[in-house]
Amino acid sequence: VQLQASGGGLVQTGTSLRLSCAASGDTSGYFGYYAIGWFRQAPGKEREGVSCVGSSGTTHYAESVKGRFTISRDNAKNTVFLQMDSLEPEDTAVYYCAASRIGLACRALTTRWGSAMDYWGEGTQVTVSS
């Protein structure tokens, strides 16, 4: 499975961006079986989980983005989106999407999402200026 994240850019505080994560290759017949997570890594910081959507469509968010970010999936297009509103300078990071063959992977603690992922895409840079 290959994942491609896109949609990053340079924006001002308070504005929005929508990231996309497109999957291709062998998705075992149905993209919807995968849990998909969004992660980010800021310079000098560890990677952190941002949001995750399970195979059933249930969504999960890190506390830092609750109420501002919305994750969604379009299984027909093998794509997951991350709508990011009210962006803050602290959201500046490289954002990555990843896929887990365990559809319930998102039910784990946010800090465990990364270890549950089987496939990772290249990141997209998000920079929020103050």
PDB file of C-alpha atoms in Angstrom:
ATOM      1  CA  VAL A   1       0.000   0.000   0.000  1.00  0.00           C
ATOM      2  CA  GLN A   2       1.330   3.391  -0.980  1.00  0.00           C
ATOM      3  CA  LEU A   3       0.081   6.524   0.729  1.00  0.00           C
ATOM      4  CA  GLN A   4       0.452  10.051  -0.535  1.00  0.00           C
ATOM      5  CA  ALA A   5      -0.327  13.019   1.660  1.00  0.00           C
ATOM      6  CA  SER A   6      -1.002  16.376   0.063  1.00  0.00           C
ATOM      7  CA  GLY A   7      -2.596  19.730   0.744  1.00  0.00           C
ATOM      8  CA  GLY A   8      -0.055  21.335   3.016  1.00  0.00           C
ATOM      9  CA  GLY A   9       1.063  24.913   2.695  1.00  0.00           C
ATOM     10  CA  LEU A  10       1.834  28.212   4.357  1.00  0.00           C
ATOM     11  CA  VAL A  11      -1.181  29.864   5.957  1.00  0.00           C
ATOM     12  CA  GLN A  12      -1.942  32.480   8.576  1.00  0.00           C
ATOM     13  CA  THR A  13      -3.246  31.888  12.062  1.00  0.00           C
ATOM     14  CA  GLY A  14      -6.962  31.258  12.162  1.00  0.00           C
ATOM     15  CA  THR A  15      -7.260  29.984   8.629  1.00  0.00           C
ATOM     16  CA  SER A  16      -7.913  26.486   7.307  1.00  0.00           C
ATOM     17  CA  LEU A  17      -6.310  23.753   5.271  1.00  0.00           C
ATOM     18  CA  ARG A  18      -7.539  20.396   4.083  1.00  0.00           C
ATOM     19  CA  LEU A  19      -5.067  17.579   3.825  1.00  0.00           C
ATOM     20  CA  SER A  20      -5.665  14.514   1.684  1.00  0.00           C
ATOM     21  CA  CYS A  21      -4.229  11.041   2.008  1.00  0.00           C
ATOM     22  CA  ALA A  22      -4.618   8.948  -1.122  1.00  0.00           C
ATOM     23  CA  ALA A  23      -3.960   5.218  -1.029  1.00  0.00           C
ATOM     24  CA  SER A  24      -2.885   3.115  -3.971  1.00  0.00           C
ATOM     25  CA  GLY A  25      -1.492  -0.332  -4.619  1.00  0.00           C
ATOM     26  CA  ASP A  26      -2.666  -3.477  -2.931  1.00  0.00           C
ATOM     27  CA  THR A  27      -5.276  -2.460  -0.383  1.00  0.00           C
ATOM     28  CA  SER A  28      -6.382  -6.086   0.089  1.00  0.00           C
ATOM     29  CA  GLY A  29      -9.451  -5.448  -1.988  1.00  0.00           C
ATOM     30  CA  TYR A  30     -11.078  -2.765   0.118  1.00  0.00           C
ATOM     31  CA  PHE A  31      -9.583   0.423   1.440  1.00  0.00           C
ATOM     32  CA  GLY A  32     -12.334   0.677   4.024  1.00  0.00           C
ATOM     33  CA  TYR A  33     -10.874  -2.167   6.065  1.00  0.00           C
ATOM     34  CA  TYR A  34      -7.895  -0.049   7.049  1.00  0.00           C
ATOM     35  CA  ALA A  35      -7.661   2.349   9.927  1.00  0.00           C
ATOM     36  CA  ILE A  36      -6.019   5.574   8.789  1.00  0.00           C
ATOM     37  CA  GLY A  37      -4.162   7.934  11.034  1.00  0.00           C
ATOM     38  CA  TRP A  38      -2.740  11.402  10.675  1.00  0.00           C
ATOM     39  CA  PHE A  39       0.459  12.223  12.503  1.00  0.00           C
ATOM     40  CA  ARG A  40       2.700  15.247  12.681  1.00  0.00           C
ATOM     41  CA  GLN A  41       6.233  16.041  13.636  1.00  0.00           C
ATOM     42  CA  ALA A  42       7.477  19.503  14.406  1.00  0.00           C
ATOM     43  CA  PRO A  43      11.186  20.384  14.359  1.00  0.00           C
ATOM     44  CA  GLY A  44      12.899  19.089  17.459  1.00  0.00           C
ATOM     45  CA  LYS A  45       9.813  17.262  18.665  1.00  0.00           C
ATOM     46  CA  GLU A  46       8.646  13.693  18.601  1.00  0.00           C
ATOM     47  CA  ARG A  47       6.035  12.497  16.185  1.00  0.00           C
ATOM     48  CA  GLU A  48       2.538  12.686  17.610  1.00  0.00           C
ATOM     49  CA  GLY A  49      -0.805  11.287  16.619  1.00  0.00           C
ATOM     50  CA  VAL A  50      -3.303  13.894  15.485  1.00  0.00           C
ATOM     51  CA  SER A  51      -6.385  12.035  14.352  1.00  0.00           C
ATOM     52  CA  CYS A  52      -7.480   8.568  13.377  1.00  0.00           C
ATOM     53  CA  VAL A  53     -10.454   7.041  11.598  1.00  0.00           C
ATOM     54  CA  GLY A  54     -11.311   3.393  12.014  1.00  0.00           C
ATOM     55  CA  SER A  55     -12.726   0.942   9.540  1.00  0.00           C
ATOM     56  CA  SER A  56     -16.202   1.562  10.940  1.00  0.00           C
ATOM     57  CA  GLY A  57     -15.820   5.285  10.454  1.00  0.00           C
ATOM     58  CA  THR A  58     -15.365   6.149  14.110  1.00  0.00           C
ATOM     59  CA  THR A  59     -13.120   9.133  14.591  1.00  0.00           C
ATOM     60  CA  HIS A  60     -10.570   9.979  17.238  1.00  0.00           C
ATOM     61  CA  TYR A  61      -8.597  13.118  17.956  1.00  0.00           C
ATOM     62  CA  ALA A  62      -5.700  14.275  20.032  1.00  0.00           C
ATOM     63  CA  GLU A  63      -6.756  16.727  22.711  1.00  0.00           C
ATOM     64  CA  SER A  64      -4.752  19.501  21.093  1.00  0.00           C
ATOM     65  CA  VAL A  65      -6.872  19.432  17.927  1.00  0.00           C
ATOM     66  CA  LYS A  66     -10.325  18.487  19.196  1.00  0.00           C
ATOM     67  CA  GLY A  67     -12.942  20.891  17.942  1.00  0.00           C
ATOM     68  CA  ARG A  68     -10.630  22.267  15.255  1.00  0.00           C
ATOM     69  CA  PHE A  69      -9.724  19.281  13.085  1.00  0.00           C
ATOM     70  CA  THR A  70     -12.088  16.865  11.367  1.00  0.00           C
ATOM     71  CA  ILE A  71     -11.083  13.575   9.823  1.00  0.00           C
ATOM     72  CA  SER A  72     -13.195  11.861   7.197  1.00  0.00           C
ATOM     73  CA  ARG A  73     -12.840   9.107   4.652  1.00  0.00           C
ATOM     74  CA  ASP A  74     -14.118   8.396   1.169  1.00  0.00           C
ATOM     75  CA  ASN A  75     -13.611   4.690   0.664  1.00  0.00           C
ATOM     76  CA  ALA A  76     -14.766   4.831  -2.932  1.00  0.00           C
ATOM     77  CA  LYS A  77     -11.850   7.141  -3.677  1.00  0.00           C
ATOM     78  CA  ASN A  78      -9.361   5.434  -1.341  1.00  0.00           C
ATOM     79  CA  THR A  79      -8.842   8.780   0.335  1.00  0.00           C
ATOM     80  CA  VAL A  80      -8.880  10.183   3.838  1.00  0.00           C
ATOM     81  CA  PHE A  81      -9.137  13.882   4.550  1.00  0.00           C
ATOM     82  CA  LEU A  82      -8.077  16.033   7.467  1.00  0.00           C
ATOM     83  CA  GLN A  83      -9.907  19.337   7.615  1.00  0.00           C
ATOM     84  CA  MET A  84      -7.910  21.701   9.791  1.00  0.00           C
ATOM     85  CA  ASP A  85      -9.657  24.855  10.963  1.00  0.00           C
ATOM     86  CA  SER A  86      -8.586  27.642  13.297  1.00  0.00           C
ATOM     87  CA  LEU A  87      -4.970  26.814  12.670  1.00  0.00           C
ATOM     88  CA  GLU A  88      -2.400  27.947  15.203  1.00  0.00           C
ATOM     89  CA  PRO A  89       1.363  28.373  14.937  1.00  0.00           C
ATOM     90  CA  GLU A  90       1.668  25.312  17.189  1.00  0.00           C
ATOM     91  CA  ASP A  91       0.155  23.251  14.376  1.00  0.00           C
ATOM     92  CA  THR A  92       3.231  23.853  12.244  1.00  0.00           C
ATOM     93  CA  ALA A  93       4.741  20.481  11.396  1.00  0.00           C
ATOM     94  CA  VAL A  94       5.195  17.884   8.718  1.00  0.00           C
ATOM     95  CA  TYR A  95       1.992  15.890   8.539  1.00  0.00           C
ATOM     96  CA  TYR A  96       1.997  12.210   7.659  1.00  0.00           C
ATOM     97  CA  CYS A  97      -0.755   9.730   7.022  1.00  0.00           C
ATOM     98  CA  ALA A  98      -0.480   6.073   7.798  1.00  0.00           C
ATOM     99  CA  ALA A  99      -2.600   2.958   7.450  1.00  0.00           C
ATOM    100  CA  SER A 100      -3.172   0.014   9.725  1.00  0.00           C
ATOM    101  CA  ARG A 101      -4.498  -3.369   8.679  1.00  0.00           C
ATOM    102  CA  ILE A 102      -6.202  -3.467  12.053  1.00  0.00           C
ATOM    103  CA  GLY A 103      -9.457  -1.633  11.521  1.00  0.00           C
ATOM    104  CA  LEU A 104      -9.852  -0.982  15.243  1.00  0.00           C
ATOM    105  CA  ALA A 105      -6.345   0.456  15.657  1.00  0.00           C
ATOM    106  CA  CYS A 106      -7.707   3.893  16.467  1.00  0.00           C
ATOM    107  CA  ARG A 107      -9.238   2.623  19.707  1.00  0.00           C
ATOM    108  CA  ALA A 108      -5.782   2.493  21.248  1.00  0.00           C
ATOM    109  CA  LEU A 109      -4.321   5.381  23.168  1.00  0.00           C
ATOM    110  CA  THR A 110      -3.240   8.243  20.951  1.00  0.00           C
ATOM    111  CA  THR A 111       0.361   7.526  21.846  1.00  0.00           C
ATOM    112  CA  ARG A 112      -0.038   3.961  20.560  1.00  0.00           C
ATOM    113  CA  TRP A 113      -1.438   4.807  17.142  1.00  0.00           C
ATOM    114  CA  GLY A 114       1.957   5.026  15.511  1.00  0.00           C
ATOM    115  CA  SER A 115       3.030   1.556  16.539  1.00  0.00           C
ATOM    116  CA  ALA A 116      -0.182   0.113  15.081  1.00  0.00           C
ATOM    117  CA  MET A 117       0.412   1.487  11.605  1.00  0.00           C
ATOM    118  CA  ASP A 118       1.737  -0.753   8.842  1.00  0.00           C
ATOM    119  CA  TYR A 119       2.181   1.721   6.021  1.00  0.00           C
ATOM    120  CA  TRP A 120       3.414   5.291   6.013  1.00  0.00           C
ATOM    121  CA  GLY A 121       3.333   7.965   3.388  1.00  0.00           C
ATOM    122  CA  GLU A 122       5.645  10.872   2.827  1.00  0.00           C
ATOM    123  CA  GLY A 123       4.711  13.994   4.686  1.00  0.00           C
ATOM    124  CA  THR A 124       3.309  17.315   3.673  1.00  0.00           C
ATOM    125  CA  GLN A 125       4.508  20.511   5.304  1.00  0.00           C
ATOM    126  CA  VAL A 126       2.051  22.718   7.137  1.00  0.00           C
ATOM    127  CA  THR A 127       3.304  26.098   8.283  1.00  0.00           C
ATOM    128  CA  VAL A 128       1.097  28.480  10.228  1.00  0.00           C
ATOM    129  CA  SER A 129       2.389  32.005  10.557  1.00  0.00           C
ATOM    130  CA  SER A 130       1.408  34.241  13.457  1.00  0.00           C
TER     131      SER A 130
END
